[in-house]
Tab-separated table of C-alpha atoms in Angstrom:
chain	number	residue	atom	x	y	z
A	1299	UNK	CA	130.303	192.082	24.514
A	1300	UNK	CA	130.644	189.378	26.941
A	1301	UNK	CA	129.134	190.663	30.105
A	1302	UNK	CA	126.165	191.561	28.012
A	1303	UNK	CA	125.860	187.850	26.752
A	1304	UNK	CA	125.766	186.665	30.399
A	1305	UNK	CA	123.726	188.812	31.522
A	1306	UNK	CA	121.025	188.064	28.841
A	1307	UNK	CA	121.501	184.215	29.976
A	1308	UNK	CA	121.007	184.488	33.764
A	1309	UNK	CA	117.936	186.491	32.821
A	1310	UNK	CA	116.648	183.642	30.297
A	1311	UNK	CA	116.859	181.191	33.585
A	1312	UNK	CA	115.545	183.562	35.859
A	1313	UNK	CA	112.302	184.170	33.385
A	1314	UNK	CA	112.246	180.309	32.831
A	1315	UNK	CA	112.098	179.442	36.493
A	1316	UNK	CA	109.502	182.049	37.270
A	1317	UNK	CA	107.034	180.675	34.468
A	1318	UNK	CA	107.624	177.297	35.038
A	1319	UNK	CA	108.047	177.292	39.166
A	1320	UNK	CA	107.671	174.862	41.035
A	1321	UNK	CA	107.007	172.179	38.505
A	1322	UNK	CA	110.360	172.412	36.419
A	1323	UNK	CA	112.567	174.759	38.377
A	1324	UNK	CA	114.649	171.383	39.195
A	1325	UNK	CA	114.960	170.159	36.223
A	1326	UNK	CA	116.363	173.764	34.821
A	1327	UNK	CA	118.998	174.099	37.918
A	1328	UNK	CA	120.932	170.347	38.164
A	1329	UNK	CA	122.842	170.138	34.997
A	1330	UNK	CA	122.885	166.453	34.807
A	1331	UNK	CA	120.159	163.294	35.005
A	1332	UNK	CA	121.203	160.122	34.178
A	1333	UNK	CA	119.714	158.747	31.432
A	1334	UNK	CA	119.330	154.997	31.682
A	1335	UNK	CA	118.610	152.408	28.307
A	1336	UNK	CA	116.043	149.428	27.856
A	1337	UNK	CA	117.440	145.508	28.293
A	1338	UNK	CA	115.176	143.151	26.769
A	1339	UNK	CA	114.210	139.958	28.770
A	1340	UNK	CA	116.439	136.952	27.340
A	1341	UNK	CA	114.125	135.579	24.667
A	1342	UNK	CA	115.251	132.220	26.289
A	1343	UNK	CA	113.914	133.067	29.445
A	1344	UNK	CA	110.894	134.480	28.056
A	1345	UNK	CA	110.022	131.287	25.542
A	1346	UNK	CA	110.377	129.210	28.821
A	1347	UNK	CA	108.520	130.980	31.419
A	1348	UNK	CA	105.882	132.288	28.661
A	1349	UNK	CA	106.682	135.901	30.103
A	1350	UNK	CA	105.421	138.391	27.707
A	1351	UNK	CA	103.994	141.828	27.933
A	1352	UNK	CA	100.045	141.761	26.760
A	1353	UNK	CA	100.961	142.376	22.885
A	1354	UNK	CA	103.518	139.002	22.679
A	1355	UNK	CA	106.809	141.942	23.203
A	1356	UNK	CA	109.268	140.689	25.521
A	1357	UNK	CA	109.383	142.626	29.283
A	1358	UNK	CA	112.172	144.938	29.466
A	1359	UNK	CA	114.320	146.827	32.420
A	1360	UNK	CA	116.674	149.506	32.847
A	1361	UNK	CA	119.546	148.803	34.538
A	1362	UNK	CA	121.936	150.905	36.235
A	1363	UNK	CA	125.102	149.131	37.696
A	1364	UNK	CA	126.492	149.880	40.931
A	1365	UNK	CA	129.954	150.700	42.072
A	1366	UNK	CA	131.785	151.267	45.085
A	1367	UNK	CA	130.123	150.283	48.692
A	1368	UNK	CA	127.214	149.535	46.876
A	1369	UNK	CA	128.339	147.493	44.444
A	1370	UNK	CA	126.524	144.325	45.806
A	1371	UNK	CA	123.504	146.200	46.854
A	1372	UNK	CA	120.587	146.420	44.929
A	1373	UNK	CA	117.334	148.195	44.426
A	1374	UNK	CA	114.554	146.777	41.759
A	1375	UNK	CA	111.278	149.840	41.332
A	1376	UNK	CA	108.477	148.480	39.931
A	1377	UNK	CA	107.017	151.061	37.201
A	1378	UNK	CA	102.620	151.885	37.556
A	1379	UNK	CA	100.549	152.920	35.798
A	1380	UNK	CA	96.781	151.786	36.140
A	1381	UNK	CA	95.277	148.020	35.711
A	1382	UNK	CA	92.733	146.822	32.415
A	1383	UNK	CA	89.772	145.075	33.830
A	1384	UNK	CA	88.289	143.880	31.379
A	1385	UNK	CA	89.054	142.943	27.376
A	1386	UNK	CA	88.218	146.090	26.131
A	1387	UNK	CA	90.764	147.712	28.210
A	1388	UNK	CA	92.868	145.343	27.733
A	1389	UNK	CA	92.969	145.096	23.901
A	1390	UNK	CA	93.406	149.344	23.969
A	1391	UNK	CA	96.073	148.841	26.607
A	1392	UNK	CA	98.001	146.343	24.294
A	1393	UNK	CA	98.309	149.240	21.884
A	1394	UNK	CA	99.938	151.590	24.267
A	1395	UNK	CA	103.208	151.795	26.116
A	1396	UNK	CA	101.513	150.547	28.834
A	1397	UNK	CA	100.977	146.742	27.166
A	1398	UNK	CA	103.795	146.823	24.855
A	1399	UNK	CA	108.235	147.487	25.131
A	1400	UNK	CA	107.461	147.888	21.383
A	1401	UNK	CA	105.950	151.323	22.560
A	1402	UNK	CA	107.853	152.082	25.228
A	1403	UNK	CA	110.619	154.761	25.556
A	1404	UNK	CA	113.505	153.215	25.039
A	1405	UNK	CA	115.319	155.561	27.528
A	1406	UNK	CA	114.517	156.455	31.136
A	1407	UNK	CA	115.850	159.466	33.224
A	1408	UNK	CA	116.696	158.138	36.394
A	1409	UNK	CA	115.783	160.528	39.740
A	1410	UNK	CA	114.506	160.556	42.767
A	1411	UNK	CA	115.219	157.413	44.928
A	1412	UNK	CA	117.207	156.073	41.206
A	1413	UNK	CA	119.356	159.006	41.289
A	1414	UNK	CA	123.073	158.260	41.036
A	1415	UNK	CA	124.000	161.384	42.975
A	1416	UNK	CA	125.106	161.342	46.321
A	1417	UNK	CA	123.610	164.866	46.811
A	1418	UNK	CA	120.226	164.170	45.701
A	1419	UNK	CA	119.858	160.195	47.270
A	1420	UNK	CA	122.763	159.597	49.838
A	1421	UNK	CA	121.569	156.299	50.586
A	1422	UNK	CA	121.299	154.800	47.667
A	1423	UNK	CA	123.019	156.297	44.956
A	1424	UNK	CA	125.765	154.022	44.581
A	1425	UNK	CA	123.794	150.943	44.200
A	1426	UNK	CA	122.749	148.366	41.960
A	1427	UNK	CA	119.413	150.285	40.408
A	1428	UNK	CA	116.787	148.545	38.294
A	1429	UNK	CA	113.350	150.034	37.202
A	1430	UNK	CA	110.966	147.422	35.776
A	1431	UNK	CA	109.094	148.311	32.844
A	1432	UNK	CA	105.052	147.676	33.564
A	1433	UNK	CA	103.199	145.695	30.593
A	1434	UNK	CA	100.953	143.641	31.874
A	1435	UNK	CA	97.874	145.607	33.500
A	1436	UNK	CA	97.436	143.924	36.834
A	1437	UNK	CA	100.741	145.233	39.101
A	1438	UNK	CA	103.206	142.025	37.878
A	1439	UNK	CA	100.672	139.697	39.372
A	1440	UNK	CA	98.433	137.547	36.717
A	1441	UNK	CA	99.313	134.167	34.575
A	1442	UNK	CA	96.934	133.301	32.274
A	1443	UNK	CA	95.935	134.223	28.216
A	1444	UNK	CA	92.653	134.912	26.485
A	1445	UNK	CA	91.951	133.967	23.499
A	1446	UNK	CA	88.668	134.322	21.741
A	1447	UNK	CA	89.847	133.296	18.009
A	1448	UNK	CA	90.518	136.488	16.740
A	1449	UNK	CA	92.407	138.715	19.495
A	1450	UNK	CA	95.383	136.842	21.986
A	1451	UNK	CA	96.600	138.810	24.816
A	1452	UNK	CA	99.214	137.165	27.336
A	1453	UNK	CA	98.342	138.249	31.251
A	1454	UNK	CA	101.595	137.045	32.528
A	1455	UNK	CA	102.454	139.814	34.741
A	1456	UNK	CA	103.769	137.429	37.631
A	1457	UNK	CA	105.757	135.162	35.026
A	1458	UNK	CA	107.190	138.855	34.084
A	1459	UNK	CA	107.960	139.308	37.610
A	1460	UNK	CA	110.051	135.824	37.359
A	1461	UNK	CA	111.842	136.787	34.233
A	1462	UNK	CA	113.482	139.502	34.539
A	1463	UNK	CA	114.703	138.412	38.055
A	1464	UNK	CA	116.440	135.385	36.662
A	1465	UNK	CA	117.839	137.819	33.843
A	1466	UNK	CA	119.284	140.126	36.599
A	1467	UNK	CA	120.360	137.190	38.714
A	1468	UNK	CA	123.245	136.316	36.820
A	1469	UNK	CA	124.596	140.285	36.262
A	1470	UNK	CA	124.927	140.421	40.244
A	1471	UNK	CA	121.806	140.329	42.106
A	1472	UNK	CA	122.444	136.483	43.066
A	1473	UNK	CA	125.707	137.794	45.115
A	1474	UNK	CA	123.008	140.793	46.532
A	1475	UNK	CA	124.013	141.833	50.449
A	1476	UNK	CA	121.196	144.817	50.881
A	1477	UNK	CA	118.190	144.595	48.871
A	1478	UNK	CA	115.288	147.313	48.481
A	1479	UNK	CA	112.321	146.348	46.661
A	1480	UNK	CA	110.046	149.530	45.503
A	1481	UNK	CA	107.524	150.590	43.549
A	1482	UNK	CA	104.891	153.735	42.727
A	1483	UNK	CA	101.193	153.398	41.863
A	1484	UNK	CA	100.003	150.287	40.495
A	1485	UNK	CA	104.161	149.553	41.143
A	1486	UNK	CA	103.846	150.305	44.941
A	1487	UNK	CA	101.003	147.541	44.592
A	1488	UNK	CA	103.234	145.272	43.265
A	1489	UNK	CA	105.497	145.702	45.939
A	1490	UNK	CA	102.744	144.466	48.586
A	1491	UNK	CA	102.230	141.989	46.371
A	1492	UNK	CA	105.827	140.660	45.896
A	1493	UNK	CA	107.753	141.419	48.918
A	1494	UNK	CA	108.200	137.836	50.687
A	1495	UNK	CA	108.697	136.404	46.696
A	1496	UNK	CA	111.607	138.160	46.292
A	1497	UNK	CA	113.607	137.165	49.138
A	1498	UNK	CA	113.377	133.856	47.899
A	1499	UNK	CA	115.658	134.473	44.396
A	1500	UNK	CA	118.535	136.004	46.709
A	1501	UNK	CA	121.055	135.019	49.360
A	1502	UNK	CA	119.868	133.468	52.802
A	1503	UNK	CA	121.957	136.328	54.305
A	1504	UNK	CA	120.714	139.278	52.756
A	1505	UNK	CA	118.878	142.112	53.673
A	1506	UNK	CA	115.286	142.238	52.171
A	1507	UNK	CA	113.191	145.144	52.499
A	1508	UNK	CA	110.453	146.677	50.637
A	1509	UNK	CA	108.866	150.629	50.111
A	1510	UNK	CA	105.747	151.096	48.540
A	1511	UNK	CA	105.371	154.184	47.361
A	1512	UNK	CA	101.357	155.312	46.733
A	1513	UNK	CA	100.484	151.622	46.628
A	1514	UNK	CA	98.035	151.486	49.659
A	1515	UNK	CA	94.775	151.577	47.995
A	1516	UNK	CA	91.666	151.522	49.979
A	1517	UNK	CA	88.985	149.165	49.830
A	1518	UNK	CA	86.653	152.108	50.612
A	1519	UNK	CA	83.219	152.992	48.898
A	1520	UNK	CA	83.360	155.945	46.685
A	1521	UNK	CA	80.810	159.478	47.594
A	1522	UNK	CA	77.906	157.800	45.610
A	1523	UNK	CA	78.384	154.376	47.987
A	1524	UNK	CA	79.139	152.168	45.296
A	1525	UNK	CA	81.866	149.721	45.673
A	1526	UNK	CA	84.096	151.027	42.333
A	1527	UNK	CA	87.575	150.465	43.626
A	1528	UNK	CA	86.572	146.615	45.054
A	1529	UNK	CA	84.938	146.014	41.654
A	1530	UNK	CA	87.944	147.161	39.372
A	1531	UNK	CA	90.128	144.768	41.475
A	1532	UNK	CA	87.530	141.609	41.359
A	1533	UNK	CA	87.695	142.071	38.019
A	1534	UNK	CA	91.228	142.867	37.423
A	1535	UNK	CA	92.149	139.421	39.612
A	1536	UNK	CA	89.186	137.258	38.049
A	1537	UNK	CA	90.338	138.432	34.544
A	1538	UNK	CA	93.656	138.108	34.781
A	1539	UNK	CA	94.187	135.018	36.889
A	1540	UNK	CA	96.177	136.837	39.784
A	1541	UNK	CA	94.186	134.937	42.908
A	1542	UNK	CA	96.289	131.946	42.562
A	1543	UNK	CA	99.673	134.228	42.620
A	1544	UNK	CA	98.020	135.948	46.283
A	1545	UNK	CA	99.426	134.952	49.554
A	1546	UNK	CA	97.816	132.072	50.372
A	1547	UNK	CA	97.740	132.844	53.984
A	1548	UNK	CA	95.461	135.834	53.373
A	1549	UNK	CA	93.372	134.194	50.979
A	1550	UNK	CA	92.412	131.496	53.145
A	1551	UNK	CA	91.573	134.100	56.073
A	1552	UNK	CA	89.003	135.748	53.794
A	1553	UNK	CA	85.484	134.980	52.758
A	1554	UNK	CA	86.816	136.727	49.219
A	1555	UNK	CA	90.219	135.477	48.491
A	1556	UNK	CA	90.197	138.149	45.591
A	1557	UNK	CA	90.144	141.189	48.749
A	1558	UNK	CA	94.075	140.337	49.381
A	1559	UNK	CA	94.931	142.658	46.071
A	1560	UNK	CA	94.320	145.380	48.735
A	1561	UNK	CA	97.228	145.925	50.590
A	1562	UNK	CA	95.060	146.591	53.766
A	1563	UNK	CA	93.939	142.940	53.732
A	1564	UNK	CA	97.371	141.265	52.959
A	1565	UNK	CA	99.663	143.543	54.693
A	1566	UNK	CA	99.668	141.955	58.116
A	1567	UNK	CA	100.874	138.535	56.258
A	1568	UNK	CA	104.078	139.980	54.881
A	1569	UNK	CA	107.197	138.736	56.900
A	1570	UNK	CA	109.818	141.198	54.799
A	1571	UNK	CA	110.378	144.719	56.854
A	1572	UNK	CA	108.017	147.067	54.743
A	1573	UNK	CA	108.019	150.741	54.205
A	1574	UNK	CA	104.353	152.479	53.949
A	1575	UNK	CA	104.963	156.261	51.702
A	1576	UNK	CA	101.954	157.751	51.143
A	1577	UNK	CA	99.541	160.871	50.865
A	1578	UNK	CA	96.711	160.353	53.189
A	1579	UNK	CA	95.156	162.726	50.354
A	1580	UNK	CA	96.473	160.627	47.305
A	1581	UNK	CA	95.469	162.727	44.354
A	1582	UNK	CA	95.123	159.339	42.228
A	1583	UNK	CA	92.349	158.023	44.742
A	1584	UNK	CA	90.713	160.554	45.623
A	1585	UNK	CA	89.937	161.059	41.984
A	1586	UNK	CA	89.262	157.551	40.499
A	1587	UNK	CA	88.498	155.617	44.439
A	1588	UNK	CA	86.706	158.572	46.556
A	1589	UNK	CA	85.130	160.464	43.603
A	1590	UNK	CA	85.208	158.637	40.241
A	1591	UNK	CA	83.146	160.784	37.281
A	1592	UNK	CA	80.066	158.551	37.308
A	1593	UNK	CA	79.919	158.905	41.294
A	1594	UNK	CA	79.684	162.672	40.739
A	1595	UNK	CA	76.880	163.320	38.113
A	1596	UNK	CA	76.026	166.554	38.578
A	1597	UNK	CA	79.791	167.567	38.783
A	1598	UNK	CA	79.409	168.740	42.716
A	1599	UNK	CA	83.245	167.813	43.314
A	1600	UNK	CA	84.143	169.781	40.030
A	1601	UNK	CA	85.764	172.625	41.612
A	1602	UNK	CA	86.931	170.875	44.873
A	1603	UNK	CA	89.045	168.510	42.273
A	1604	UNK	CA	90.437	171.098	40.420
A	1605	UNK	CA	91.402	173.367	43.516
A	1606	UNK	CA	91.588	172.176	47.193
A	1607	UNK	CA	90.718	175.378	48.473
A	1608	UNK	CA	87.215	175.421	46.724
A	1609	UNK	CA	86.123	172.467	48.104
A	1610	UNK	CA	82.983	172.846	50.832
A	1611	UNK	CA	83.042	172.001	54.543
A	1612	UNK	CA	81.173	168.731	53.928
A	1613	UNK	CA	83.533	168.171	51.028
A	1614	UNK	CA	86.661	168.410	53.439
A	1615	UNK	CA	84.734	166.915	55.604
A	1616	UNK	CA	85.022	163.665	53.164
A	1617	UNK	CA	88.425	164.017	52.489
A	1618	UNK	CA	89.289	164.325	56.550
A	1619	UNK	CA	87.611	161.304	56.963
A	1620	UNK	CA	89.044	159.629	53.940
A	1621	UNK	CA	92.845	160.364	55.208
A	1622	UNK	CA	91.418	158.283	59.122
A	1623	UNK	CA	90.078	155.755	57.154
A	1624	UNK	CA	93.546	154.819	55.649
A	1625	UNK	CA	95.574	155.650	59.057
A	1626	UNK	CA	92.580	153.266	60.712
A	1627	UNK	CA	93.614	150.606	58.111
A	1628	UNK	CA	97.086	151.470	58.858
A	1629	UNK	CA	96.980	151.353	62.300
A	1630	UNK	CA	98.285	147.750	62.910
A	1631	UNK	CA	100.807	148.447	61.733
A	1632	UNK	CA	101.819	151.677	62.727
A	1633	UNK	CA	101.498	150.059	66.213
A	1634	UNK	CA	102.924	146.522	65.967
A	1635	UNK	CA	104.916	146.229	63.385
A	1636	UNK	CA	108.650	146.717	64.902
A	1637	UNK	CA	110.716	146.667	61.233
A	1638	UNK	CA	108.036	148.812	59.641
A	1639	UNK	CA	108.179	152.313	58.578
A	1640	UNK	CA	105.929	155.025	57.499
A	1641	UNK	CA	105.752	158.423	55.605
A	1642	UNK	CA	102.083	159.907	55.518
A	1643	UNK	CA	102.058	163.076	55.109
A	1644	UNK	CA	99.264	165.684	53.997
A	1645	UNK	CA	99.945	166.833	50.561
A	1646	UNK	CA	97.481	166.324	47.707
A	1647	UNK	CA	100.355	164.236	45.765
A	1648	UNK	CA	100.853	160.806	43.919
A	1649	UNK	CA	104.104	159.053	43.855
A	1650	UNK	CA	106.932	161.144	45.700
A	1651	UNK	CA	109.924	158.836	45.409
A	1652	UNK	CA	110.314	158.657	41.792
A	1653	UNK	CA	110.475	162.885	41.600
A	1654	UNK	CA	113.575	164.573	43.043
A	1655	UNK	CA	111.227	167.471	44.508
A	1656	UNK	CA	109.419	165.221	46.457
A	1657	UNK	CA	112.237	162.605	47.564
A	1658	UNK	CA	114.986	164.992	48.083
A	1659	UNK	CA	115.542	168.683	47.139
A	1660	UNK	CA	115.421	172.182	49.175
A	1661	UNK	CA	111.901	172.738	49.279
A	1662	UNK	CA	110.949	168.555	49.408
A	1663	UNK	CA	107.830	167.903	51.886
A	1664	UNK	CA	108.750	167.243	55.390
A	1665	UNK	CA	107.260	165.472	58.562
A	1666	UNK	CA	108.622	166.575	61.774
A	1667	UNK	CA	111.548	167.899	60.368
A	1668	UNK	CA	112.748	165.279	58.151
A	1669	UNK	CA	112.317	164.568	54.235
A	1670	UNK	CA	111.321	161.400	52.797
A	1671	UNK	CA	114.891	160.300	51.765
A	1672	UNK	CA	115.997	160.965	54.892
A	1673	UNK	CA	113.187	158.808	56.499
A	1674	UNK	CA	113.121	156.001	53.996
A	1675	UNK	CA	117.322	155.564	54.648
A	1676	UNK	CA	117.214	155.541	58.595
A	1677	UNK	CA	114.395	153.000	58.187
A	1678	UNK	CA	116.466	150.860	56.198
A	1679	UNK	CA	119.728	151.101	57.864
A	1680	UNK	CA	117.988	151.297	60.938
A	1681	UNK	CA	119.372	154.792	62.324
A	1682	UNK	CA	116.156	156.782	63.715
A	1683	UNK	CA	112.586	156.966	64.151
A	1684	UNK	CA	110.789	155.589	61.015
A	1685	UNK	CA	107.148	155.809	61.897
A	1686	UNK	CA	105.788	159.553	60.766
A	1687	UNK	CA	102.156	160.801	60.193
A	1688	UNK	CA	101.576	164.267	59.479
A	1689	UNK	CA	98.714	166.613	60.464
A	1690	UNK	CA	95.827	166.753	58.917
A	1691	UNK	CA	95.305	169.626	55.951
A	1692	UNK	CA	96.322	172.344	55.882
A	1693	UNK	CA	99.032	171.827	58.633
A	1694	UNK	CA	101.768	171.373	56.442
A	1695	UNK	CA	103.261	174.316	54.198
A	1696	UNK	CA	106.126	171.840	52.742
A	1697	UNK	CA	103.702	170.491	50.244
A	1698	UNK	CA	103.542	173.726	48.223
A	1699	UNK	CA	105.331	171.942	45.033
A	1700	UNK	CA	102.877	169.041	45.294
A	1701	UNK	CA	100.167	170.966	44.729
A	1702	UNK	CA	99.122	172.416	41.006
A	1703	UNK	CA	99.795	175.871	40.604
A	1704	UNK	CA	96.599	178.193	40.958
A	1705	UNK	CA	94.558	177.725	36.949
A	1706	UNK	CA	96.065	174.211	36.866
A	1707	UNK	CA	92.930	172.375	36.118
A	1708	UNK	CA	93.560	168.718	37.581
A	1709	UNK	CA	92.015	166.232	35.350
A	1710	UNK	CA	93.179	162.720	34.881
A	1711	UNK	CA	94.754	163.013	31.611
A	1712	UNK	CA	96.842	165.621	33.373
A	1713	UNK	CA	97.384	163.076	36.182
A	1714	UNK	CA	98.973	160.855	33.661
A	1715	UNK	CA	100.915	163.114	31.859
A	1716	UNK	CA	102.748	164.214	35.169
A	1717	UNK	CA	103.326	160.347	35.882
A	1718	UNK	CA	104.832	160.315	32.374
A	1719	UNK	CA	107.233	162.934	33.415
A	1720	UNK	CA	108.207	161.187	36.587
């Protein structure tokens, strides 16, 4: 009877793996994932700075204490989640988990670069690891308020960032020896905006570096030749008072200082070592910057968005040109930065450091036979080659676990759903 039970259980696991692979195979194999509760910023700190989420709730973060050789090393990760660029979208955001810690999950799973398992995160597993929750809508960079007499909102991303650091300093951050500031998507953009500022809170002799994952948003026109993303960012910067917090060397060098919200324009002014982790065909940028819905009224890109193999020759040419634009805009960094690192693969993906499948697993994406985790570790600890750029699609067969299975419809709702699972 016992043997029968074991066989049945084994069969069920195999069946589940077959049904959901490659998306959930990893979660069925790994027996334990670290769950970390939320800590709210001290009310006194938030009040002194005016550091509040859109709805006025206290900012929050998740902190897993380091141990052993990593006890004095710190990894801070900005959460992502888009932006709000007008009063209507910000009011709507304030009533969601993207604008209020009251509505956020109070426990987060630490995977990928946040994992405490040495096998899955060999270089950072025993560091102090912190996930900074996102509740402002301007990549932790705004500093203003909105009050029309009936509605009030806090646009205080910059103050939230400062309040979180002040909250963490007495917990050991003030004695940090090594530190890495990371983030994904809108959080990856926040890394570009705050990389140098981070150093000002740490000891002078601390080694401080920064990693942006899927945050290299391009200042390019969409397929209808509209400046969709430039308009969006301009509105975000204007509404939330971001310009005053942008790099002054960058803003003084451009006719339109608001463009310094784009990584390609402020990258050259960042002094701390930076690592750019991005897909050359970033899925979010493909769907929302290159081919937003308003730029495709006749739905000519519909099937290409659902299934890359369904793209026409002319559509693939546009995608390849988009890849080249990313490489051109980061060329100076690639060529001249002696302290920088890069991992630009050809997977249709968005955010690859937070989920274990893409950070480090048996079938993770590779470039030149190296995983993302390996290259990032090599870069931080100055061990080996750290600037890797993949060949154009469809060269990389290791991308299979970042492309949805046949029949999976890629919509904005599904993309956000996937981000929530990461």
